[in-house]
PDB file of C-alpha atoms and ligand atoms in Angstrom:
ATOM      1  CA  ALA A   1     -20.748   4.775 -12.181  1.00 54.00           C
ATOM      2  CA  ILE A   2     -20.357   4.437 -15.833  1.00 67.00           C
ATOM      3  CA  SER A   3     -17.816   1.636 -15.821  1.00 81.00           C
ATOM      4  CA  ASN A   4     -20.082  -0.512 -13.939  1.00 93.00           C
ATOM      5  CA  ASP A   5     -22.427  -0.405 -16.741  1.00 90.00           C
ATOM      6  CA  ARG A   6     -20.197  -2.512 -18.843  1.00 91.00           C
ATOM      7  CA  LEU A   7     -20.790  -5.473 -16.500  1.00 94.00           C
ATOM      8  CA  PRO A   8     -23.585  -7.937 -17.436  1.00 94.00           C
ATOM      9  CA  GLN A   9     -26.806  -6.811 -15.922  1.00 94.00           C
ATOM     10  CA  HIS A  10     -27.117 -10.105 -13.581  1.00 94.00           C
ATOM     11  CA  VAL A  11     -23.615  -9.469 -12.297  1.00 95.00           C
ATOM     12  CA  ARG A  12     -24.066  -5.961 -11.536  1.00 96.00           C
ATOM     13  CA  GLN A  13     -27.340  -6.524  -9.734  1.00 95.00           C
ATOM     14  CA  ALA A  14     -25.791  -9.443  -7.790  1.00 96.00           C
ATOM     15  CA  ILE A  15     -22.991  -7.109  -6.533  1.00 97.00           C
ATOM     16  CA  GLU A  16     -25.390  -4.435  -6.006  1.00 96.00           C
ATOM     17  CA  LYS A  17     -27.391  -6.540  -3.536  1.00 96.00           C
ATOM     18  CA  TYR A  18     -24.259  -7.846  -1.839  1.00 96.00           C
ATOM     19  CA  VAL A  19     -23.276  -4.283  -1.096  1.00 96.00           C
ATOM     20  CA  VAL A  20     -26.438  -3.453   0.459  1.00 94.00           C
ATOM     21  CA  ALA A  21     -26.424  -6.630   2.571  1.00 94.00           C
ATOM     22  CA  CYS A  22     -22.833  -5.692   3.833  1.00 94.00           C
ATOM     23  CA  SER A  23     -23.850  -2.200   4.675  1.00 91.00           C
ATOM     24  CA  LYS A  24     -26.411  -3.517   6.924  1.00 87.00           C
ATOM     25  CA  LYS A  25     -24.263  -6.107   8.737  1.00 77.00           C
ATOM     26  CA  ARG A  26     -23.886  -5.432  12.233  1.00 66.00           C
ATOM     27  CA  ALA A  27     -22.177  -6.872  15.332  1.00 53.00           C
ATOM     28  CA  ARG A  28     -20.028  -9.206  13.027  1.00 50.00           C
ATOM     29  CA  GLY A  29     -16.598  -9.563  14.446  1.00 49.00           C
ATOM     30  CA  ASP A  30     -13.556 -10.779  12.386  1.00 49.00           C
ATOM     31  CA  GLY A  31     -14.193 -14.470  13.788  1.00 51.00           C
ATOM     32  CA  ARG A  32     -10.511 -15.266  13.887  1.00 51.00           C
ATOM     33  CA  ARG A  33      -9.686 -12.877  16.956  1.00 52.00           C
ATOM     34  CA  LYS A  34     -11.217 -12.994  20.333  1.00 58.00           C
ATOM     35  CA  VAL A  35      -9.433  -9.966  21.419  1.00 65.00           C
ATOM     36  CA  ASN A  36     -11.345  -6.713  20.718  1.00 82.00           C
ATOM     37  CA  ASN A  37      -9.440  -3.635  21.802  1.00 89.00           C
ATOM     38  CA  GLY A  38      -7.254  -1.046  20.408  1.00 93.00           C
ATOM     39  CA  GLN A  39      -7.592   2.563  19.224  1.00 95.00           C
ATOM     40  CA  TYR A  40      -8.957   1.883  15.821  1.00 96.00           C
ATOM     41  CA  ALA A  41     -12.930   1.581  16.005  1.00 95.00           C
ATOM     42  CA  CYS A  42     -15.401   0.349  13.416  1.00 94.00           C
ATOM     43  CA  THR A  43     -17.108   3.282  11.738  1.00 94.00           C
ATOM     44  CA  ALA A  44     -20.158   1.386  11.283  1.00 92.00           C
ATOM     45  CA  ASP A  45     -20.581   0.988  15.099  1.00 87.00           C
ATOM     46  CA  CYS A  46     -20.643  -2.846  15.222  1.00 89.00           C
ATOM     47  CA  GLY A  47     -18.257  -2.675  18.219  1.00 89.00           C
ATOM     48  CA  TYR A  48     -15.176  -3.867  16.590  1.00 91.00           C
ATOM     49  CA  LEU A  49     -11.677  -2.482  17.677  1.00 94.00           C
ATOM     50  CA  THR A  50      -8.321  -3.351  16.923  1.00 95.00           C
ATOM     51  CA  LYS A  51      -4.903  -2.065  17.605  1.00 95.00           C
ATOM     52  CA  ARG A  52      -3.722  -2.888  13.733  1.00 96.00           C
ATOM     53  CA  ALA A  53      -4.426  -0.286  10.883  1.00 97.00           C
ATOM     54  CA  PHE A  54      -4.436  -3.208   8.428  1.00 96.00           C
ATOM     55  CA  ASP A  55      -7.074  -5.295  10.457  1.00 95.00           C
ATOM     56  CA  TRP A  56      -9.209  -1.940  10.841  1.00 97.00           C
ATOM     57  CA  LYS A  57      -9.144  -1.296   6.949  1.00 97.00           C
ATOM     58  CA  ARG A  58      -9.835  -4.972   6.141  1.00 95.00           C
ATOM     59  CA  HIS A  59     -12.837  -4.821   8.838  1.00 95.00           C
ATOM     60  CA  GLU A  60     -14.250  -1.501   7.212  1.00 96.00           C
ATOM     61  CA  GLU A  61     -14.387  -3.447   4.064  1.00 96.00           C
ATOM     62  CA  THR A  62     -16.823  -5.854   5.397  1.00 94.00           C
ATOM     63  CA  HIS A  63     -19.219  -3.028   5.702  1.00 95.00           C
ATOM     64  CA  GLN A  64     -18.234  -1.113   2.578  1.00 96.00           C
ATOM     65  CA  PRO A  65     -16.789  -3.855   0.113  1.00 97.00           C
ATOM     66  CA  GLN A  66     -14.401  -2.317  -2.471  1.00 97.00           C
ATOM     67  CA  GLU A  67     -13.442  -5.424  -4.500  1.00 97.00           C
ATOM     68  CA  PHE A  68     -15.426  -8.534  -5.803  1.00 97.00           C
ATOM     69  CA  TRP A  69     -14.952 -11.822  -6.868  1.00 97.00           C
ATOM     70  CA  LEU A  70     -17.802 -13.824  -8.367  1.00 98.00           C
ATOM     71  CA  CYS A  71     -16.811 -17.489  -9.045  1.00 98.00           C
ATOM     72  CA  GLU A  72     -16.640 -17.837 -12.740  1.00 97.00           C
ATOM     73  CA  ILE A  73     -17.195 -21.631 -12.873  1.00 98.00           C
ATOM     74  CA  CYS A  74     -20.372 -21.318 -10.689  1.00 98.00           C
ATOM     75  CA  ARG A  75     -21.840 -18.461 -12.566  1.00 96.00           C
ATOM     76  CA  THR A  76     -21.461 -20.040 -15.868  1.00 96.00           C
ATOM     77  CA  ALA A  77     -22.354 -23.567 -14.883  1.00 96.00           C
ATOM     78  CA  LEU A  78     -25.425 -25.257 -16.327  1.00 96.00           C
ATOM     79  CA  HIS A  79     -27.248 -24.529 -13.039  1.00 96.00           C
ATOM     80  CA  PRO A  80     -25.809 -21.052 -12.041  1.00 95.00           C
ATOM     81  CA  LYS A  81     -24.908 -19.980  -8.585  1.00 96.00           C
ATOM     82  CA  MET A  82     -23.683 -16.562  -7.734  1.00 96.00           C
ATOM     83  CA  VAL A  83     -20.707 -17.184  -5.297  1.00 97.00           C
ATOM     84  CA  LEU A  84     -19.817 -13.747  -4.604  1.00 97.00           C
ATOM     85  CA  VAL A  85     -16.987 -12.495  -1.840  1.00 97.00           C
ATOM     86  CA  SER A  86     -15.207  -9.341  -1.353  1.00 96.00           C
ATOM     87  CA  ARG A  87     -11.650 -10.816  -0.501  1.00 95.00           C
ATOM     88  CA  ARG A  88      -9.431 -12.920  -3.043  1.00 95.00           C
ATOM     89  CA  ASP A  89      -8.627 -15.103   0.213  1.00 95.00           C
ATOM     90  CA  LYS A  90     -12.233 -15.923   0.668  1.00 95.00           C
ATOM     91  CA  LEU A  91     -12.522 -17.177  -2.807  1.00 97.00           C
ATOM     92  CA  LEU A  92      -9.652 -19.525  -2.617  1.00 97.00           C
ATOM     93  CA  PRO A  93     -11.200 -21.989  -0.124  1.00 97.00           C
ATOM     94  CA  HIS A  94     -14.590 -22.217  -2.298  1.00 98.00           C
ATOM     95  CA  ILE A  95     -12.367 -23.047  -5.408  1.00 98.00           C
ATOM     96  CA  LYS A  96     -10.497 -25.765  -3.356  1.00 97.00           C
ATOM     97  CA  ASN A  97     -13.520 -27.294  -2.110  1.00 97.00           C
ATOM     98  CA  GLU A  98     -15.938 -27.078  -4.940  1.00 97.00           C
ATOM     99  CA  HIS A  99     -13.748 -26.878  -7.982  1.00 98.00           C
ATOM    100  CA  PRO A 100     -10.585 -28.953  -6.779  1.00 97.00           C
ATOM    101  CA  ASP A 101      -9.384 -30.015 -10.500  1.00 97.00           C
ATOM    102  CA  GLU A 102      -9.304 -26.424 -11.608  1.00 97.00           C
ATOM    103  CA  ASP A 103      -6.330 -23.885 -11.568  1.00 97.00           C
ATOM    104  CA  ALA A 104      -7.026 -21.885  -8.569  1.00 97.00           C
ATOM    105  CA  ASP A 105      -5.042 -18.945  -9.842  1.00 96.00           C
ATOM    106  CA  ASP A 106      -7.087 -19.054 -13.253  1.00 97.00           C
ATOM    107  CA  VAL A 107     -10.333 -19.032 -11.685  1.00 97.00           C
ATOM    108  CA  VAL A 108      -9.548 -16.191  -9.152  1.00 97.00           C
ATOM    109  CA  GLU A 109      -8.334 -14.071 -12.210  1.00 97.00           C
ATOM    110  CA  GLN A 110     -11.418 -14.906 -14.244  1.00 97.00           C
ATOM    111  CA  SER A 111     -13.784 -14.145 -11.148  1.00 98.00           C
ATOM    112  CA  LYS A 112     -12.416 -10.770 -10.450  1.00 97.00           C
ATOM    113  CA  GLN A 113     -15.235  -8.273 -11.311  1.00 96.00           C
ATOM    114  CA  ASP A 114     -14.380  -4.831 -12.575  1.00 93.00           C
ATOM    115  CA  TYR A 115     -16.710  -3.042 -10.400  1.00 95.00           C
ATOM    116  CA  VAL A 116     -16.129   0.359  -8.716  1.00 94.00           C
ATOM    117  CA  ALA A 117     -18.050   0.609  -5.325  1.00 94.00           C
ATOM    118  CA  ASP A 118     -19.096   3.729  -3.673  1.00 93.00           C
ATOM    119  CA  PHE A 119     -18.643   4.376   0.081  1.00 95.00           C
ATOM    120  CA  LYS A 120     -19.505   7.134   2.530  1.00 94.00           C
ATOM    121  CA  ARG A 121     -17.728   9.962   1.159  1.00 95.00           C
ATOM    122  CA  ARG A 122     -17.775  12.207   4.503  1.00 97.00           C
ATOM    123  CA  CYS A 123     -15.500  11.992   7.312  1.00 97.00           C
ATOM    124  CA  GLY A 124     -17.738  11.244  10.568  1.00 95.00           C
ATOM    125  CA  PHE A 125     -15.418  13.264  12.579  1.00 95.00           C
ATOM    126  CA  CYS A 126     -14.750  16.562  10.660  1.00 96.00           C
ATOM    127  CA  GLY A 127     -16.994  16.421   7.504  1.00 96.00           C
ATOM    128  CA  ALA A 128     -14.052  16.318   5.239  1.00 97.00           C
ATOM    129  CA  ARG A 129     -14.836  14.860   1.875  1.00 97.00           C
ATOM    130  CA  PHE A 130     -12.794  11.870   0.504  1.00 96.00           C
ATOM    131  CA  GLU A 131     -11.868  11.105  -3.216  1.00 94.00           C
ATOM    132  CA  SER A 132     -10.745   7.703  -2.840  1.00 96.00           C
ATOM    133  CA  TRP A 133     -11.055   4.814  -0.545  1.00 97.00           C
ATOM    134  CA  ASP A 134      -7.403   4.766   0.289  1.00 96.00           C
ATOM    135  CA  SER A 135      -7.309   8.643   1.226  1.00 97.00           C
ATOM    136  CA  ARG A 136     -10.772   7.980   3.261  1.00 98.00           C
ATOM    137  CA  ASN A 137      -8.831   5.269   5.349  1.00 98.00           C
ATOM    138  CA  ASN A 138      -5.634   7.266   6.067  1.00 97.00           C
ATOM    139  CA  HIS A 139      -7.697  10.129   7.028  1.00 98.00           C
ATOM    140  CA  ILE A 140      -9.778   8.342   9.608  1.00 97.00           C
ATOM    141  CA  LEU A 141      -6.698   6.413  10.902  1.00 97.00           C
ATOM    142  CA  ALA A 142      -5.096  10.058  11.342  1.00 97.00           C
ATOM    143  CA  HIS A 143      -8.179  10.835  13.701  1.00 97.00           C
ATOM    144  CA  PHE A 144      -7.828   7.803  15.669  1.00 97.00           C
ATOM    145  CA  ASP A 145      -4.007   8.577  16.185  1.00 96.00           C
ATOM    146  CA  GLY A 146      -4.836  11.907  17.306  1.00 94.00           C
ATOM    147  CA  LYS A 147      -2.997  13.506  14.246  1.00 93.00           C
ATOM    148  CA  LEU A 148      -6.212  15.582  13.165  1.00 88.00           C
ATOM    149  CA  GLU A 149      -8.532  17.504  15.370  1.00 73.00           C
TER     150      GLU A 149
HETATM  151 ZN1   ZN B 201     -17.994  -3.270  12.080  1.00 89.86          ZN
HETATM  152 ZN1   ZN B 202     -17.503 -21.997  -7.802  1.00 89.86          ZN
HETATM  153 ZN1   ZN B 203     -12.072  13.890   9.399  1.00 89.86          ZN
END
């Protein structure tokens, strides 16, 4: 996407590598929950199941991340490190542990990357084409709820 070209090349490359790694992830549960049942199934076939649409969406984003935070302090340090996560609540513990003297909200804001990620554009059930990540999720949830053929 054209908007991604505005990012520094090393940032773009780090995110692209991260996206590829996420798409290859398999059999990686949420970790917090031992219960694995419900009508909403992972579309990457890792075996994850849940009863909650919110958890399903968050799980789908572990395979197809849509948002990116790259720790700005680590990135611009004397010996730079690329600390990249796809959820705000995953960057916060890093800041608390590694940069306890910094204002966490400031670091989070500076670390958010303006990167537009792609995703699988076709429905695996009916072949419909999606325009946005949200419309994709709502459409697939409707299949699981039996509201679509
Ligand atoms: Zn999965
Ligand atoms: Zn950091
Ligand atoms: Zn469909």
